[in-house]
Coordinates of C-alpha atoms and ligand atoms in Angstrom, one line a residue:
M1 CA 0.0 0.0 0.1
K2 CA 1.2 3.6 -0.3
I3 CA 0.8 4.9 3.2
G4 CA 1.4 8.5 4.9
I5 CA 2.7 9.0 8.4
I6 CA 1.9 12.3 9.9
G7 CA 4.4 13.2 12.4
L8 CA 7.9 11.5 13.1
G9 CA 7.6 11.5 16.8
Y10 CA 8.2 8.1 18.7
I11 CA 5.0 6.4 17.3
G12 CA 5.0 7.8 13.8
S13 CA 8.6 6.8 13.2
V14 CA 8.4 3.5 14.3
T15 CA 5.0 3.0 12.9
A16 CA 6.9 4.1 9.4
G17 CA 9.9 1.5 9.9
V18 CA 7.8 -1.4 10.5
L19 CA 5.3 -0.8 7.8
A20 CA 7.9 -0.1 5.3
E21 CA 9.7 -3.3 6.5
A22 CA 6.2 -5.0 5.6
G23 CA 6.3 -4.1 2.2
N24 CA 4.2 -0.9 2.3
D25 CA 5.6 2.5 0.5
V26 CA 6.0 4.9 3.5
I27 CA 5.7 8.6 3.2
G28 CA 6.4 10.3 6.8
I29 CA 5.6 14.2 7.1
E30 CA 7.5 15.9 9.5
I31 CA 7.2 19.9 9.6
D32 CA 10.0 20.5 11.9
K33 CA 13.2 21.0 9.7
K34 CA 15.9 19.6 11.9
R35 CA 13.9 16.7 12.9
L36 CA 13.3 15.8 9.4
D37 CA 17.0 16.5 8.2
A38 CA 18.0 13.9 10.9
F39 CA 15.6 11.5 9.6
N40 CA 16.9 12.1 6.0
N41 CA 20.6 11.7 7.1
G42 CA 20.0 8.3 8.7
E43 CA 20.4 9.7 12.4
P44 CA 17.0 9.6 14.1
P45 CA 16.6 12.3 16.5
I46 CA 15.0 10.2 18.7
F47 CA 16.6 7.0 20.7
E48 CA 14.9 3.9 20.1
P49 CA 16.5 0.6 20.3
G50 CA 16.6 -0.7 16.8
L51 CA 15.0 2.2 15.1
K52 CA 18.2 3.7 13.3
E53 CA 18.7 0.0 12.1
L54 CA 15.2 -0.3 11.0
I55 CA 15.1 2.6 8.8
A56 CA 18.4 2.1 7.5
K57 CA 17.3 -1.3 6.4
N58 CA 13.9 -0.1 4.5
K59 CA 15.3 3.2 3.1
K60 CA 13.9 2.4 -0.4
R61 CA 10.4 2.2 0.8
L62 CA 10.6 5.1 3.1
T63 CA 10.7 9.0 2.0
F64 CA 10.6 11.7 4.5
T65 CA 9.2 15.4 3.7
S66 CA 7.7 18.4 5.0
D67 CA 5.7 18.7 1.7
Y68 CA 2.3 17.2 2.0
S69 CA 1.4 17.4 -1.9
R70 CA 3.6 14.3 -1.9
L71 CA 0.5 12.3 -0.1
K72 CA -1.4 12.6 -3.5
E73 CA -1.7 8.6 -4.2
I74 CA -1.7 7.3 -0.8
Q75 CA -4.5 5.3 0.3
V76 CA -4.2 6.1 4.0
A77 CA -2.9 8.7 6.2
F78 CA -1.8 7.8 9.9
L79 CA -2.0 10.7 12.1
T80 CA 0.5 10.3 14.9
V81 CA 1.0 14.0 15.9
P82 CA 1.0 15.0 19.6
T83 CA -2.3 15.4 21.6
P84 CA -1.1 17.5 24.6
T85 CA -3.2 17.8 27.8
V86 CA -3.3 21.5 28.4
N87 CA -4.8 23.0 31.7
G88 CA -6.0 19.4 32.1
R89 CA -8.0 19.3 28.7
I90 CA -6.8 17.4 25.6
D91 CA -5.5 19.8 23.1
L92 CA -6.8 18.5 19.5
S93 CA -5.3 21.5 17.3
Y94 CA -2.4 19.3 15.6
I95 CA -5.1 16.7 14.6
F96 CA -7.3 18.7 13.1
A97 CA -4.9 21.1 11.6
S98 CA -2.9 17.8 9.9
A99 CA -6.4 16.1 9.0
K100 CA -7.1 19.3 7.1
S101 CA -3.8 19.2 5.5
V102 CA -4.4 15.7 4.0
A103 CA -7.7 16.6 3.0
E104 CA -6.4 19.5 0.6
I105 CA -4.3 16.9 -1.0
T106 CA -6.3 13.9 -1.5
K107 CA -10.1 13.5 -1.4
T108 CA -9.9 9.3 -1.4
A109 CA -7.4 8.6 1.4
T110 CA -8.9 7.2 4.6
L111 CA -7.3 9.1 7.8
I112 CA -6.2 6.5 10.6
I113 CA -6.1 8.2 14.1
K114 CA -3.3 6.6 15.9
S115 CA -2.8 9.6 18.2
T116 CA -4.7 9.0 21.7
V117 CA -7.9 11.1 21.4
V118 CA -11.1 11.3 23.5
P119 CA -14.1 9.7 22.3
G120 CA -15.9 11.8 19.6
T121 CA -12.8 13.2 17.8
A122 CA -13.2 10.8 15.0
A123 CA -16.5 11.9 14.2
K124 CA -15.8 15.3 14.2
V125 CA -12.5 14.9 12.0
N126 CA -14.8 13.0 9.7
S127 CA -17.4 15.8 9.5
E128 CA -14.7 18.6 9.2
T129 CA -12.7 16.7 6.3
G130 CA -15.2 14.6 4.5
L131 CA -12.7 11.7 4.5
A132 CA -13.1 8.5 6.1
V133 CA -11.6 8.1 9.8
V134 CA -10.7 4.9 11.1
S135 CA -9.6 5.0 14.9
N136 CA -6.8 2.6 15.2
P137 CA -5.1 3.6 18.6
E138 CA -1.7 2.1 19.7
F139 CA -0.4 0.4 22.7
T140 CA 3.6 0.5 22.1
K141 CA 5.8 1.1 25.0
E142 CA 8.8 2.8 24.4
G143 CA 12.0 0.9 24.6
T144 CA 10.3 -1.6 22.9
A145 CA 8.3 0.0 20.5
I146 CA 9.5 -1.9 17.6
D147 CA 8.5 -5.2 18.9
D148 CA 5.2 -4.2 20.2
T149 CA 4.0 -2.6 16.7
R150 CA 5.6 -5.8 15.0
R151 CA 3.7 -7.9 17.6
P152 CA 0.8 -6.2 19.2
D153 CA -1.4 -8.0 21.7
R154 CA -4.1 -6.6 20.0
I155 CA -5.2 -4.3 17.0
I156 CA -8.2 -2.1 17.5
I157 CA -9.9 -0.9 14.5
G158 CA -12.8 1.7 15.2
A159 CA -14.8 2.7 12.0
K160 CA -18.2 3.9 10.6
D161 CA -17.2 2.7 7.3
G162 CA -16.6 -1.0 6.4
N163 CA -14.2 -0.4 3.8
A164 CA -12.1 1.6 5.5
A165 CA -11.9 -0.7 8.6
N166 CA -11.3 -3.6 6.2
L167 CA -7.9 -1.8 4.7
V168 CA -6.6 -0.9 8.2
E169 CA -7.3 -4.6 9.0
K170 CA -5.0 -5.6 5.8
I171 CA -2.4 -2.9 6.6
W172 CA -2.0 -4.9 10.2
E173 CA -2.8 -8.4 9.1
F174 CA 1.2 -9.3 8.9
T175 CA 1.3 -9.1 13.0
E176 CA -1.4 -11.9 13.1
A177 CA -2.5 -10.2 16.4
P178 CA -6.3 -10.6 17.4
I179 CA -8.4 -7.7 15.9
L180 CA -11.3 -6.2 17.2
K181 CA -13.5 -4.0 15.1
T182 CA -15.7 -1.8 16.5
T183 CA -17.3 1.8 16.5
N184 CA -15.0 4.9 16.5
E185 CA -15.9 5.7 20.0
N186 CA -15.2 2.5 21.6
A187 CA -11.6 2.2 19.9
E188 CA -10.9 5.9 21.4
L189 CA -12.0 4.7 25.1
I190 CA -10.4 1.5 24.8
K191 CA -7.0 3.6 24.8
Y192 CA -8.1 5.6 27.6
A193 CA -9.3 2.9 29.9
S194 CA -6.3 0.6 29.0
N195 CA -3.5 3.7 30.2
S196 CA -5.7 4.6 32.9
F197 CA -6.0 0.8 34.3
L198 CA -2.5 0.6 34.1
A199 CA -1.6 3.6 35.6
T200 CA -4.2 2.7 38.4
K201 CA -2.5 -0.6 39.0
I202 CA 0.9 1.5 39.6
S203 CA -0.6 3.9 42.0
F204 CA -2.3 0.7 43.6
I205 CA 1.2 -0.9 44.3
N206 CA 2.4 2.7 45.5
E207 CA 0.0 3.2 47.8
L208 CA 0.7 -0.7 49.2
A209 CA 4.2 0.3 49.1
N210 CA 3.5 3.1 51.6
L211 CA 1.8 0.4 54.0
C212 CA 4.7 -1.9 53.7
E213 CA 7.1 0.6 55.0
T214 CA 4.8 0.9 58.3
I215 CA 5.1 -3.0 59.0
S216 CA 8.5 -4.7 60.0
G217 CA 8.8 -7.6 57.9
C218 CA 6.8 -6.6 54.6
D219 CA 8.7 -5.8 51.2
V220 CA 6.2 -4.7 48.6
E221 CA 8.5 -6.5 45.9
T222 CA 7.5 -9.7 47.4
V223 CA 3.8 -8.7 48.1
A224 CA 3.5 -8.1 44.1
K225 CA 5.4 -11.3 43.4
G226 CA 3.0 -13.0 45.5
M227 CA -0.1 -11.2 43.8
G228 CA 1.3 -11.6 40.5
F229 CA 1.3 -15.6 40.2
D230 CA -2.5 -15.0 39.7
K231 CA -3.4 -14.8 36.6
R232 CA -6.3 -12.6 37.0
I233 CA -3.7 -10.1 38.4
S234 CA -0.8 -10.7 36.4
P235 CA 2.8 -9.7 37.3
Y236 CA 3.0 -7.0 35.2
F237 CA 2.7 -3.3 36.1
L238 CA 3.0 -3.9 39.9
K239 CA 6.5 -2.3 40.2
A240 CA 6.4 0.1 43.3
G241 CA 8.4 3.2 42.8
I242 CA 8.8 6.9 42.1
G243 CA 5.6 6.9 40.3
Y244 CA 4.5 6.9 36.9
G245 CA 5.7 9.1 34.4
G246 CA 6.4 9.5 30.4
S247 CA 4.6 10.9 27.5
C248 CA 1.3 9.0 27.8
F249 CA 0.2 8.2 31.5
P250 CA 0.3 11.6 33.1
K251 CA -1.5 13.2 30.0
D252 CA -3.9 10.6 29.6
T253 CA -5.3 9.8 33.1
T254 CA -5.8 13.4 33.6
A255 CA -7.5 14.2 29.8
I256 CA -9.9 11.3 30.5
A257 CA -10.7 12.1 34.2
E258 CA -11.5 15.8 32.7
F259 CA -13.2 14.1 30.0
A260 CA -15.3 12.1 32.5
K261 CA -16.3 15.0 34.6
E262 CA -17.5 16.9 31.8
N263 CA -19.6 14.1 30.9
K264 CA -20.9 14.1 34.5
S265 CA -19.6 10.6 35.2
P266 CA -16.3 11.3 36.8
L267 CA -13.9 8.4 37.1
T268 CA -13.1 8.8 40.9
L269 CA -10.8 5.5 40.8
V270 CA -8.7 7.2 38.0
E271 CA -8.7 10.7 39.9
T272 CA -7.2 8.9 43.0
A273 CA -4.7 7.0 40.8
I274 CA -3.4 10.6 39.7
K275 CA -3.5 11.7 43.4
I276 CA -1.5 8.9 44.5
N277 CA 0.8 9.3 41.7
S278 CA 1.5 13.2 42.6
E279 CA 2.3 12.2 46.3
R280 CA 5.3 10.0 45.3
I281 CA 7.9 12.6 45.4
D282 CA 7.0 13.6 48.7
K283 CA 7.4 10.2 49.6
V284 CA 10.9 10.3 48.4
I285 CA 11.7 13.8 50.0
S286 CA 10.5 12.3 53.1
L287 CA 12.7 9.5 53.1
L288 CA 15.5 11.5 52.5
K289 CA 14.3 13.9 55.0
E290 CA 14.5 11.2 57.9
E291 CA 18.2 10.8 57.2
L292 CA 19.2 14.6 56.7
G293 CA 16.7 16.4 58.6
N294 CA 13.9 18.8 57.3
N295 CA 16.6 21.6 56.1
L296 CA 18.1 20.5 52.5
R297 CA 19.7 23.7 52.0
E298 CA 23.1 23.5 50.5
K299 CA 23.0 19.7 51.1
K300 CA 24.3 17.8 47.8
I301 CA 22.0 15.4 46.6
G302 CA 22.9 13.1 43.6
V303 CA 20.1 11.9 41.5
L304 CA 20.7 8.9 39.3
G305 CA 18.7 8.8 36.1
L306 CA 16.6 11.7 34.5
T307 CA 14.6 9.8 31.9
F308 CA 11.2 8.5 32.6
K309 CA 12.4 5.0 32.2
Q310 CA 15.4 3.0 31.2
D311 CA 16.2 2.5 27.6
T312 CA 14.8 5.8 26.5
D313 CA 16.4 9.5 26.3
D314 CA 12.8 10.8 26.9
T315 CA 12.4 12.8 29.8
R316 CA 8.8 14.0 29.0
G317 CA 6.8 13.9 32.4
S318 CA 9.8 12.3 33.9
Q319 CA 9.0 11.7 37.8
A320 CA 13.1 12.4 38.1
I321 CA 12.6 15.8 36.5
Q322 CA 10.2 16.8 38.9
L323 CA 12.1 15.3 41.9
I324 CA 15.0 17.6 40.9
E325 CA 12.6 20.5 41.1
R326 CA 11.4 19.8 44.3
L327 CA 14.9 19.7 45.5
L328 CA 16.0 22.8 44.1
A329 CA 12.9 24.2 45.4
E330 CA 14.4 23.1 49.0
S331 CA 17.5 25.0 48.1
A332 CA 19.6 21.5 47.9
I333 CA 22.3 21.4 45.6
V334 CA 21.4 18.9 42.8
N335 CA 24.0 16.6 41.1
V336 CA 22.7 14.3 38.2
Y337 CA 23.6 11.4 36.0
D338 CA 22.2 9.8 33.2
P339 CA 23.6 7.9 30.3
I340 CA 21.8 9.0 27.7
A341 CA 19.2 12.0 28.5
K342 CA 18.8 14.6 26.1
V343 CA 17.8 17.3 28.5
N344 CA 19.2 20.8 29.4
L345 CA 18.8 21.4 33.2
E346 CA 19.3 24.6 34.8
N347 CA 20.9 25.0 38.3
V348 CA 22.1 21.2 38.6
K349 CA 25.7 19.8 37.5
R350 CA 25.6 17.0 35.3
F351 CA 28.2 14.6 35.7
K352 CA 29.7 12.5 32.9
T353 CA 30.0 9.2 35.1
K354 CA 28.0 8.1 37.9
E355 CA 30.8 7.4 40.0
D356 CA 31.7 11.3 39.9
C357 CA 28.1 12.1 40.8
I358 CA 28.1 9.7 43.9
E359 CA 31.4 11.1 44.9
N360 CA 30.2 14.8 44.8
S361 CA 27.1 14.1 46.9
V362 CA 26.2 13.2 50.3
A363 CA 23.1 11.3 49.4
I364 CA 22.0 9.5 46.3
I365 CA 18.7 8.7 45.0
I366 CA 17.9 6.4 42.2
A367 CA 15.2 7.9 39.9
T368 CA 15.3 5.6 37.1
E369 CA 15.8 2.1 36.8
W370 CA 19.0 2.0 34.3
P371 CA 20.6 -1.4 34.9
E372 CA 24.2 0.3 35.2
F373 CA 22.9 1.4 38.6
K374 CA 22.5 -2.0 39.9
N375 CA 26.4 -2.4 40.8
I376 CA 27.4 1.2 42.1
K377 CA 29.6 1.9 44.9
V378 CA 28.3 4.0 47.6
N379 CA 30.8 3.8 50.4
D380 CA 28.2 3.9 53.2
K381 CA 26.5 7.0 51.9
L382 CA 22.6 7.2 52.2
V383 CA 21.0 6.0 48.9
I384 CA 17.2 6.0 48.4
D385 CA 16.2 3.2 45.7
A386 CA 12.8 5.0 44.6
K387 CA 12.9 2.0 41.8
R388 CA 13.5 -0.8 43.7
I389 CA 16.5 -2.1 41.5
L390 CA 19.1 -2.9 44.1
P391 CA 18.9 -6.0 46.4
P392 CA 17.2 -5.1 49.7
R393 CA 19.5 -4.4 52.6
S394 CA 22.3 -5.0 50.1
F395 CA 24.7 -2.4 52.1
N396 CA 24.2 0.0 55.0
N397 CA 22.1 3.3 54.6
L398 CA 20.2 1.5 51.8
K399 CA 16.6 2.9 52.3
S400 CA 13.9 1.0 49.5
I401 CA 10.7 2.1 48.5
G402 CA 8.1 -0.1 50.1
L403 CA 10.4 -1.8 52.6
S404 CA 10.0 -1.6 56.1
W405 CA 13.6 -0.4 57.3
R406 CA 12.5 -0.7 61.2
K407 CA 14.4 -3.5 63.0
Ligands
UDX1 C1 2.5 3.6 27.9 C2 1.8 2.3 27.8 O1 2.5 1.2 28.5 C3 1.7 2.1 26.2 O2 0.6 1.0 26.1 C4 1.1 3.3 25.6 O3 0.9 3.1 24.2 C5 1.8 4.7 26.0 O4 1.9 4.6 27.2 P1 5.1 3.9 27.8 O5 4.8 5.7 28.5 O6 6.1 4.1 26.8 O7 4.1 3.3 27.5 O8 5.8 3.5 29.2 P2 5.4 2.3 30.5 O9 6.2 1.2 30.2 O10 4.1 1.9 30.1 O11 5.6 3.0 31.8 C6 5.4 4.3 31.9 C7 5.6 4.8 33.3 O12 5.0 3.9 34.5 C8 7.0 4.8 33.3 O13 7.5 5.9 34.3 C9 7.5 3.5 34.2 O14 8.8 3.8 35.1 C10 6.1 3.4 35.2 N1 5.9 2.1 35.9 C11 5.7 1.2 34.7 C12 6.3 2.0 37.1 O15 6.4 2.7 37.9 N2 5.8 0.7 37.3 C13 5.5 -0.6 36.6 O16 5.0 -1.7 37.1 C14 5.1 0.0 35.1

């Protein structure tokens, strides 16, 4: 097929690579010149394991351009543009703008919305553009995005128009994943319901972690492991820590909670999950203060990890960055180390090695689960393991989230 992909972020670029690999001719549209040049030079501007190689291998079937007129002959256009949450509400301006730009070039292509959008959006895009609109949310995780796209757990196809739905089914046939065809609105809500449920699972285990800390002999990791054997619960997304971050969970939980409130049918469980998540930073700070005292002024705190999780350079919605902001607000001196995060932080000292960062700090907080932090040497300095990557009580002065340290 001839496929357009509008917006070459994490999802757009991976979708482009995987669909080219599957034998389609793919035209990726990116309006940011610097990013576009990077793709054309074979150096994707984002770090996603395997992406650079995937793009290089399928170069012949991939075109990257900012010129919408190149989309004249496409059969479908995936919209993979950002849908940020602004003041708690979803901002759909990129969706409508890109949909209109496609509609100006072709009257026959089917639009496929991959970005996360509130229920009712596809119908509005259809009425504004006159093009058939399919809702085909993605469930890929950064760090494993290529594999998630090649072998997803399921493909959700929401459409009013049966032919358009069949077209999208054909695109994803090669994945052999189960396919659910439904209404646009169901498809749109399935995405939010899935992300909110996973976020709620994380907040559940984080609240339980707080309880574990009050009970001598309890460890949230073991409690989660014991729960996870139950197939109905599953062991996934039960890792307690500093709270969920990233470009999806924080924005999507807020957007759907606000949308539900506007529909006078609030999602109180999701609202509570958001609240619990927002208190994770306080938790880490209070663990620190229990040992260093209430006044953090001029105290040198080392933060290991800036990205919202391992295997990505993405710091959007990162809990580590929020933690740093809190420490700076308390006048601490903040030292940081991260192997690849692309971010410029003011008022912090970024070290090239974790050893130097540790050496120059009185206390260390592990804020991202980079595997290289598993073998840190700390010389009995205070360490807060906010990601639970170190063996419990493996050295003196180690405080782990969700583990009682009372004797
Ligand atoms: C998420 C969804 O998983 C994916 O389906 C959707 O398409 C986009 O949003 P992503 O943001 O890449 O993917 O990261 P994910 O691996 O889900 O982690 C999100 C956050 O939750 C991270 O900050 C991670 O550290 C945290 N997390 C995850 C936990 O704290 N505990 C867990 O058990 C799992």
